mmCIF file of C-alpha atoms in Angstrom:
data_model
loop_
_atom_site.group_PDB
_atom_site.id
_atom_site.type_symbol
_atom_site.label_atom_id
_atom_site.label_comp_id
_atom_site.label_asym_id
_atom_site.label_seq_id
_atom_site.Cartn_x
_atom_site.Cartn_y
_atom_site.Cartn_z
ATOM 1 C CA MET A 1 6.653 -155.472 52.838
ATOM 2 C CA ALA A 2 3.882 -156.903 55.368
ATOM 3 C CA GLY A 3 5.129 -155.843 59.034
ATOM 4 C CA ASP A 4 6.378 -157.675 61.379
ATOM 5 C CA GLY A 5 2.822 -158.403 62.811
ATOM 6 C CA GLY A 6 1.585 -159.435 59.703
ATOM 7 C CA LEU A 7 4.494 -161.969 59.465
ATOM 8 C CA ALA A 8 3.214 -163.341 63.227
ATOM 9 C CA SER A 9 0.062 -163.880 62.162
ATOM 10 C CA GLN A 10 0.655 -166.014 58.913
ATOM 11 C CA VAL A 11 2.936 -168.014 60.701
ATOM 12 C CA PHE A 12 0.240 -168.675 63.567
ATOM 13 C CA ILE A 13 -2.202 -169.448 60.908
ATOM 14 C CA LEU A 14 0.034 -171.976 58.949
ATOM 15 C CA ALA A 15 0.730 -173.578 62.492
ATOM 16 C CA LYS A 16 -3.455 -174.234 62.975
ATOM 17 C CA ASP A 17 -3.132 -175.598 58.916
ATOM 18 C CA LEU A 18 -0.563 -177.732 60.337
ATOM 19 C CA ALA A 19 -2.413 -179.284 63.150
ATOM 20 C CA LYS A 20 -5.615 -179.351 60.899
ATOM 21 C CA VAL A 21 -3.770 -181.621 58.687
ATOM 22 C CA GLU A 22 -2.120 -183.867 61.123
ATOM 23 C CA GLU A 23 -5.377 -184.429 63.072
ATOM 24 C CA ALA A 24 -6.281 -185.903 59.839
ATOM 25 C CA VAL A 25 -3.996 -188.133 59.182
ATOM 26 C CA LYS A 26 -3.977 -189.313 62.779
ATOM 27 C CA GLY A 27 -7.761 -190.403 61.820
ATOM 28 C CA LEU A 28 -6.729 -192.286 58.994
ATOM 29 C CA GLY A 29 -4.211 -194.029 61.297
ATOM 30 C CA GLU A 30 -7.148 -195.158 63.613
ATOM 31 C CA ARG A 31 -9.849 -196.585 61.798
ATOM 32 C CA ASP A 32 -10.022 -200.221 60.814
ATOM 33 C CA GLY A 33 -10.950 -201.996 57.599
ATOM 34 C CA LYS A 34 -9.929 -201.454 53.850
ATOM 35 C CA VAL A 35 -7.764 -197.830 52.999
ATOM 36 C CA GLN A 36 -10.380 -197.239 50.555
ATOM 37 C CA SER A 37 -13.821 -197.465 52.175
ATOM 38 C CA VAL A 38 -12.554 -195.085 54.600
ATOM 39 C CA LEU A 39 -11.118 -192.632 51.952
ATOM 40 C CA ALA A 40 -14.690 -192.983 50.395
ATOM 41 C CA GLU A 41 -16.308 -192.088 53.984
ATOM 42 C CA LEU A 42 -13.886 -189.532 54.511
ATOM 43 C CA ASP A 43 -14.432 -186.004 54.250
ATOM 44 C CA LEU A 44 -11.511 -184.419 52.274
ATOM 45 C CA GLY A 45 -12.810 -181.429 51.606
ATOM 46 C CA PRO A 46 -11.491 -179.623 54.763
ATOM 47 C CA LEU A 47 -8.785 -181.715 54.028
ATOM 48 C CA GLN A 48 -8.115 -180.059 50.650
ATOM 49 C CA LEU A 49 -8.962 -176.776 52.311
ATOM 50 C CA ALA A 50 -6.037 -176.748 54.237
ATOM 51 C CA VAL A 51 -3.403 -177.597 52.086
ATOM 52 C CA ASP A 52 -4.350 -175.150 49.943
ATOM 53 C CA HIS A 53 -3.864 -172.466 52.827
ATOM 54 C CA LEU A 54 -0.606 -174.589 53.649
ATOM 55 C CA GLU A 55 0.472 -173.747 49.574
ATOM 56 C CA GLU A 56 -0.848 -170.150 49.661
ATOM 57 C CA ARG A 57 0.625 -169.419 53.444
ATOM 58 C CA THR A 58 4.187 -171.146 52.180
ATOM 59 C CA THR A 59 4.426 -168.736 49.131
ATOM 60 C CA GLY A 60 3.487 -165.760 51.042
ATOM 61 C CA LEU A 61 6.303 -166.502 53.904
ATOM 62 C CA GLN A 62 8.485 -167.175 51.197
ATOM 63 C CA ALA A 63 7.751 -163.583 49.725
ATOM 64 C CA GLU A 64 8.399 -162.200 53.295
ATOM 65 C CA VAL A 65 11.829 -163.908 53.960
ATOM 66 C CA GLN A 66 13.013 -162.601 50.328
ATOM 67 C CA ALA A 67 12.090 -159.095 50.846
ATOM 68 C CA LEU A 68 13.901 -159.204 54.318
ATOM 69 C CA ALA A 69 17.397 -160.262 53.035
ATOM 70 C CA PRO A 70 18.616 -156.577 52.317
ATOM 71 C CA ILE A 71 17.589 -156.120 55.994
ATOM 72 C CA ARG A 72 20.035 -158.753 56.886
ATOM 73 C CA ALA A 73 22.985 -157.619 54.924
ATOM 74 C CA GLY A 74 22.518 -154.176 56.068
ATOM 75 C CA LEU A 75 22.183 -155.693 60.066
ATOM 76 C CA ASP A 76 25.202 -158.219 58.917
ATOM 77 C CA ALA A 77 27.705 -155.209 57.962
ATOM 78 C CA LEU A 78 26.110 -153.011 60.902
ATOM 79 C CA ALA A 79 27.614 -156.239 63.171
ATOM 80 C CA LYS A 80 30.894 -156.030 61.837
ATOM 81 C CA THR A 81 31.087 -152.210 62.291
ATOM 82 C CA VAL A 82 29.827 -152.161 65.882
ATOM 83 C CA LYS A 83 32.656 -155.119 66.093
ATOM 84 C CA GLN A 84 35.309 -153.263 64.591
ATOM 85 C CA ILE A 85 34.504 -150.145 66.452
ATOM 86 C CA ARG A 86 35.027 -152.596 69.844
ATOM 87 C CA GLU A 87 38.083 -153.824 68.936
ATOM 88 C CA ASP A 88 39.608 -150.038 68.143
ATOM 89 C CA LEU A 89 37.785 -149.138 71.801
ATOM 90 C CA GLU A 90 39.878 -152.008 73.175
ATOM 91 C CA ALA A 91 43.157 -151.391 71.407
ATOM 92 C CA GLN A 92 43.329 -148.341 72.497
ATOM 93 C CA ALA A 93 42.491 -149.016 76.133
ATOM 94 C CA ALA A 94 45.124 -151.497 76.135
ATOM 95 C CA GLU A 95 47.729 -148.933 75.353
ATOM 96 C CA PRO A 96 49.743 -146.440 77.739
ATOM 97 C CA ALA A 97 48.255 -143.395 78.993
ATOM 98 C CA GLU A 98 49.998 -140.426 76.892
ATOM 99 C CA GLU A 99 51.941 -138.488 79.928
ATOM 100 C CA LYS A 100 51.577 -135.318 79.769
ATOM 101 C CA LEU A 101 54.654 -132.697 80.297
ATOM 102 C CA ALA A 102 53.829 -130.042 82.950
ATOM 103 C CA VAL A 103 54.905 -126.553 81.314
ATOM 104 C CA TRP A 104 57.994 -125.287 82.773
ATOM 105 C CA ASN A 105 56.974 -121.365 83.931
ATOM 106 C CA TRP A 106 60.344 -119.933 85.079
ATOM 107 C CA SER A 107 58.172 -116.919 86.985
ATOM 108 C CA PHE A 108 59.295 -116.115 90.568
ATOM 109 C CA GLN A 109 55.713 -115.838 91.570
ATOM 110 C CA GLY A 110 53.604 -118.670 91.304
ATOM 111 C CA GLY A 111 56.308 -120.786 89.125
ATOM 112 C CA MET A 112 58.534 -123.485 89.647
ATOM 113 C CA ASN A 113 59.656 -124.745 93.181
ATOM 114 C CA ARG A 114 63.395 -125.143 93.684
ATOM 115 C CA GLU A 115 63.581 -128.377 93.164
ATOM 116 C CA GLU A 116 61.398 -128.467 89.983
ATOM 117 C CA ALA A 117 63.494 -125.868 88.445
ATOM 118 C CA GLY A 118 66.527 -127.784 89.413
ATOM 119 C CA GLU A 119 65.289 -130.571 87.262
ATOM 120 C CA ALA A 120 63.993 -128.334 84.675
ATOM 121 C CA TRP A 121 67.424 -126.366 84.474
ATOM 122 C CA GLU A 122 68.932 -130.014 84.377
ATOM 123 C CA ILE A 123 67.495 -131.287 81.579
ATOM 124 C CA LEU A 124 67.382 -128.012 79.439
ATOM 125 C CA VAL A 125 71.219 -127.501 79.639
ATOM 126 C CA GLY A 126 71.579 -131.384 78.772
ATOM 127 C CA TRP A 127 69.499 -131.177 75.888
ATOM 128 C CA ALA A 128 71.497 -128.231 74.466
ATOM 129 C CA ARG A 129 74.528 -129.710 74.679
ATOM 130 C CA SER A 130 73.230 -132.959 73.310
ATOM 131 C CA THR A 131 71.081 -131.529 70.863
ATOM 132 C CA LEU A 132 71.242 -128.056 70.455
ATOM 133 C CA GLN A 133 74.843 -128.125 69.925
ATOM 134 C CA VAL A 134 75.790 -131.530 68.876
ATOM 135 C CA GLN A 135 72.888 -132.771 66.696
ATOM 136 C CA TYR A 136 71.541 -129.258 64.872
ATOM 137 C CA GLY A 137 74.974 -126.614 65.746
ATOM 138 C CA TRP A 138 72.441 -124.176 66.318
ATOM 139 C CA ILE A 139 74.299 -122.999 69.884
ATOM 140 C CA GLY A 140 77.981 -121.441 69.852
ATOM 141 C CA PRO A 141 79.773 -118.902 67.997
ATOM 142 C CA PRO A 142 79.305 -117.504 64.668
ATOM 143 C CA ALA A 143 80.458 -120.413 62.564
ATOM 144 C CA ASP A 144 82.312 -117.813 60.040
ATOM 145 C CA ILE A 145 84.074 -115.819 63.157
ATOM 146 C CA PHE A 146 86.725 -114.599 60.394
ATOM 147 C CA ALA A 147 84.461 -113.283 57.530
ATOM 148 C CA ARG A 148 82.920 -109.906 59.761
ATOM 149 C CA THR A 149 80.692 -108.130 57.335
ATOM 150 C CA GLY A 150 78.980 -105.158 57.916
ATOM 151 C CA GLN A 151 75.741 -106.944 58.466
ATOM 152 C CA GLY A 152 76.872 -109.518 60.253
ATOM 153 C CA TYR A 153 78.725 -112.888 59.869
ATOM 154 C CA GLY A 154 78.997 -113.725 56.624
ATOM 155 C CA SER A 155 81.141 -115.973 54.222
ATOM 156 C CA VAL A 156 84.616 -117.294 54.142
ATOM 157 C CA ASN A 157 86.041 -116.495 50.563
ATOM 158 C CA ASN A 158 82.868 -115.652 49.485
ATOM 159 C CA GLY A 159 81.630 -119.185 49.717
ATOM 160 C CA PRO A 160 77.925 -119.807 51.121
ATOM 161 C CA SER A 161 77.300 -117.926 54.052
ATOM 162 C CA THR A 162 76.635 -119.797 57.465
ATOM 163 C CA PRO A 163 73.627 -119.992 59.157
ATOM 164 C CA PRO A 164 73.451 -117.687 62.449
ATOM 165 C CA ARG A 165 73.786 -119.303 66.067
ATOM 166 C CA ILE A 166 72.312 -118.836 69.295
ATOM 167 C CA PRO A 167 75.060 -117.225 71.718
ATOM 168 C CA ALA A 168 76.386 -119.842 74.229
ATOM 169 C CA CYS A 169 75.017 -117.290 76.783
ATOM 170 C CA TRP A 170 71.513 -117.975 76.370
ATOM 171 C CA TYR A 171 71.119 -119.164 79.626
ATOM 172 C CA ARG A 172 71.719 -115.444 81.053
ATOM 173 C CA HIS A 173 68.710 -114.357 78.858
ATOM 174 C CA ARG A 174 65.704 -115.163 80.391
ATOM 175 C CA GLU A 175 63.409 -115.131 77.282
ATOM 176 C CA ALA A 176 65.946 -117.017 75.267
ATOM 177 C CA VAL A 177 65.455 -119.595 78.360
ATOM 178 C CA ILE A 178 61.461 -119.652 78.152
ATOM 179 C CA GLU A 179 61.620 -119.893 74.465
ATOM 180 C CA LEU A 180 64.091 -122.620 74.166
ATOM 181 C CA SER A 181 62.169 -124.309 77.195
ATOM 182 C CA TRP A 182 59.057 -124.773 75.074
ATOM 183 C CA LEU A 183 61.410 -126.473 72.258
ATOM 184 C CA CYS A 184 63.178 -128.484 74.466
ATOM 185 C CA GLN A 185 59.970 -130.053 76.369
ATOM 186 C CA GLU A 186 58.110 -130.388 73.108
ATOM 187 C CA TRP A 187 61.404 -132.468 70.939
ATOM 188 C CA ILE A 188 61.610 -134.854 74.058
ATOM 189 C CA LYS A 189 57.631 -135.280 74.005
ATOM 190 C CA ILE A 190 57.886 -136.271 70.173
ATOM 191 C CA TYR A 191 61.115 -138.198 69.878
ATOM 192 C CA THR A 192 61.120 -140.008 73.131
ATOM 193 C CA THR A 193 57.114 -140.549 73.490
ATOM 194 C CA SER A 194 55.101 -142.444 71.510
ATOM 195 C CA TYR A 195 53.211 -138.806 70.530
ATOM 196 C CA GLY A 196 55.548 -138.521 68.286
ATOM 197 C CA THR A 197 54.838 -138.795 64.556
ATOM 198 C CA PRO A 198 56.639 -137.336 61.214
ATOM 199 C CA THR A 199 54.197 -134.911 61.084
ATOM 200 C CA ARG A 200 54.493 -133.842 64.275
ATOM 201 C CA ALA A 201 58.045 -133.285 63.725
ATOM 202 C CA GLY A 202 58.051 -131.305 60.465
ATOM 203 C CA ASP A 203 55.754 -129.243 62.612
ATOM 204 C CA TRP A 204 58.279 -128.706 65.272
ATOM 205 C CA HIS A 205 60.918 -128.428 63.007
ATOM 206 C CA GLU A 206 59.046 -125.127 61.053
ATOM 207 C CA ARG A 207 58.371 -123.533 64.820
ATOM 208 C CA ALA A 208 61.616 -123.759 65.687
ATOM 209 C CA ASP A 209 63.247 -122.395 62.854
ATOM 210 C CA ARG A 210 61.243 -119.366 63.471
ATOM 211 C CA ALA A 211 62.071 -119.580 67.427
ATOM 212 C CA LYS A 212 65.478 -120.002 66.818
ATOM 213 C CA ARG A 213 65.524 -116.685 64.540
ATOM 214 C CA ARG A 214 63.849 -114.315 67.909
ATOM 215 C CA VAL A 215 66.144 -115.555 70.186
ATOM 216 C CA ILE A 216 69.449 -114.559 67.658
ATOM 217 C CA ALA A 217 67.832 -111.497 67.444
ATOM 218 C CA ALA A 218 66.797 -110.692 71.509
ATOM 219 C CA LEU A 219 70.378 -111.595 71.928
ATOM 220 C CA SER A 220 71.706 -110.092 69.063
ATOM 221 C CA LYS A 221 74.834 -107.905 71.341
ATOM 222 C CA CYS A 222 75.666 -111.211 72.558
ATOM 223 C CA VAL A 223 76.129 -112.662 68.640
ATOM 224 C CA GLU A 224 78.180 -109.609 67.762
ATOM 225 C CA LYS A 225 80.559 -108.756 70.977
ATOM 226 C CA GLY A 226 80.277 -112.213 73.552
ATOM 227 C CA HIS A 227 77.979 -111.850 76.387
ATOM 228 C CA VAL A 228 76.259 -107.938 76.965
ATOM 229 C CA ASP A 229 74.171 -108.151 80.855
ATOM 230 C CA ASP A 230 71.001 -106.413 80.353
ATOM 231 C CA PRO A 231 71.423 -102.995 82.116
ATOM 232 C CA TRP A 232 67.967 -103.428 84.114
ATOM 233 C CA GLN A 233 68.770 -107.077 85.059
ATOM 234 C CA THR A 234 71.596 -105.104 87.935
ATOM 235 C CA ASP A 235 69.669 -101.395 87.521
ATOM 236 C CA PRO A 236 65.721 -101.904 87.463
ATOM 237 C CA LYS A 237 65.897 -98.379 86.837
ATOM 238 C CA SER A 238 67.897 -97.551 83.628
ATOM 239 C CA PRO A 239 66.807 -96.171 80.952
ATOM 240 C CA GLY A 240 65.368 -98.907 78.517
ATOM 241 C CA ALA A 241 64.200 -101.566 81.024
ATOM 242 C CA PRO A 242 61.031 -103.456 80.842
ATOM 243 C CA GLN A 243 58.420 -101.265 82.238
ATOM 244 C CA ALA A 244 54.796 -102.817 82.829
ATOM 245 C CA ILE A 245 53.691 -99.243 84.016
ATOM 246 C CA ASP A 246 55.218 -95.598 83.249
ATOM 247 C CA ASP A 247 53.423 -94.262 86.234
ATOM 248 C CA ASP A 248 51.353 -95.578 88.982
ATOM 249 C CA GLU A 249 49.768 -92.565 90.148
ATOM 250 C CA VAL A 250 48.429 -92.034 86.625
ATOM 251 C CA LEU A 251 47.481 -95.542 86.523
ATOM 252 C CA SER A 252 45.152 -95.082 89.737
ATOM 253 C CA THR A 253 43.798 -92.026 88.439
ATOM 254 C CA TRP A 254 42.791 -94.474 85.361
ATOM 255 C CA VAL A 255 41.756 -96.886 86.902
ATOM 256 C CA GLY A 256 39.149 -95.027 89.628
ATOM 257 C CA TRP A 257 37.463 -92.792 86.130
ATOM 258 C CA ASP A 258 37.284 -96.494 84.320
ATOM 259 C CA LEU A 259 35.222 -98.402 87.426
ATOM 260 C CA GLN A 260 33.411 -94.940 87.899
ATOM 261 C CA ASN A 261 31.785 -95.238 84.601
ATOM 262 C CA ARG A 262 30.405 -98.520 84.901
ATOM 263 C CA PRO A 263 26.954 -99.646 86.725
ATOM 264 C CA ASN A 264 26.872 -101.441 89.651
ATOM 265 C CA ALA A 265 26.664 -104.669 90.072
ATOM 266 C CA PRO A 266 22.880 -106.610 90.776
ATOM 267 C CA ALA A 267 21.590 -106.787 94.436
ATOM 268 C CA PRO A 268 21.978 -110.620 95.624
ATOM 269 C CA GLY A 269 19.369 -112.417 94.928
ATOM 270 C CA PRO A 270 17.184 -115.042 97.171
ATOM 271 C CA VAL A 271 18.808 -118.187 97.357
ATOM 272 C CA ALA A 272 16.884 -121.247 95.564
ATOM 273 C CA ASP A 273 15.685 -124.186 97.963
ATOM 274 C CA HIS A 274 16.766 -127.520 96.394
#
């Protein structure tokens, strides 16, 4: 197929040929006397040549237009795609922005302030009562409390065993509060905002089941005997208390040795002018 320049050139030549024909026809109309005598005097050679050129150019243009048909179909399809993308973007822009929840940070250093923590406690406890207790039955005393076995609580009269529950003293244990907090926030986001989908709801239940088992394992003493305080809550130096560093003096020596074996920082270079 000829390029755009070739097509434009053909159109220009065709216009010139048409102009020649128009000029010849005009000359016919301006002459007096009989048509036969006019035609006899008229040199029809250039006119015939112009007509021949017109026929050739018309045939060439028809071929060019036919060759452009696939391109036009592709351009039409591209235009439809662009239109659909624009409509999708406009629809997304019209949707309300997704509300992002601030993760509850229960740390006393850099965590929530008093007002934020009070609001978080209210939401968490309300969710535990209405959702974990009533809807799922995950919190409370063991369901088969009278079916004590050597491995914990089993079944009544050899019936099906009941899944263990999270002790109702969960709020007294920091690890349980932290674990249930993310479950609560994610559940609220899935079930009360446009973020929720069936897939995300299914993922939540998959992860929630594992989190539930972790909380029950951490509170295993409370499952068996009712609430049991961790001794280090009242006595941080009690045996078995969580301890980030076993010996501060040894830590200082170890860190000093590590630093001595590292190269010095490179000297600062000249500041580049901007």
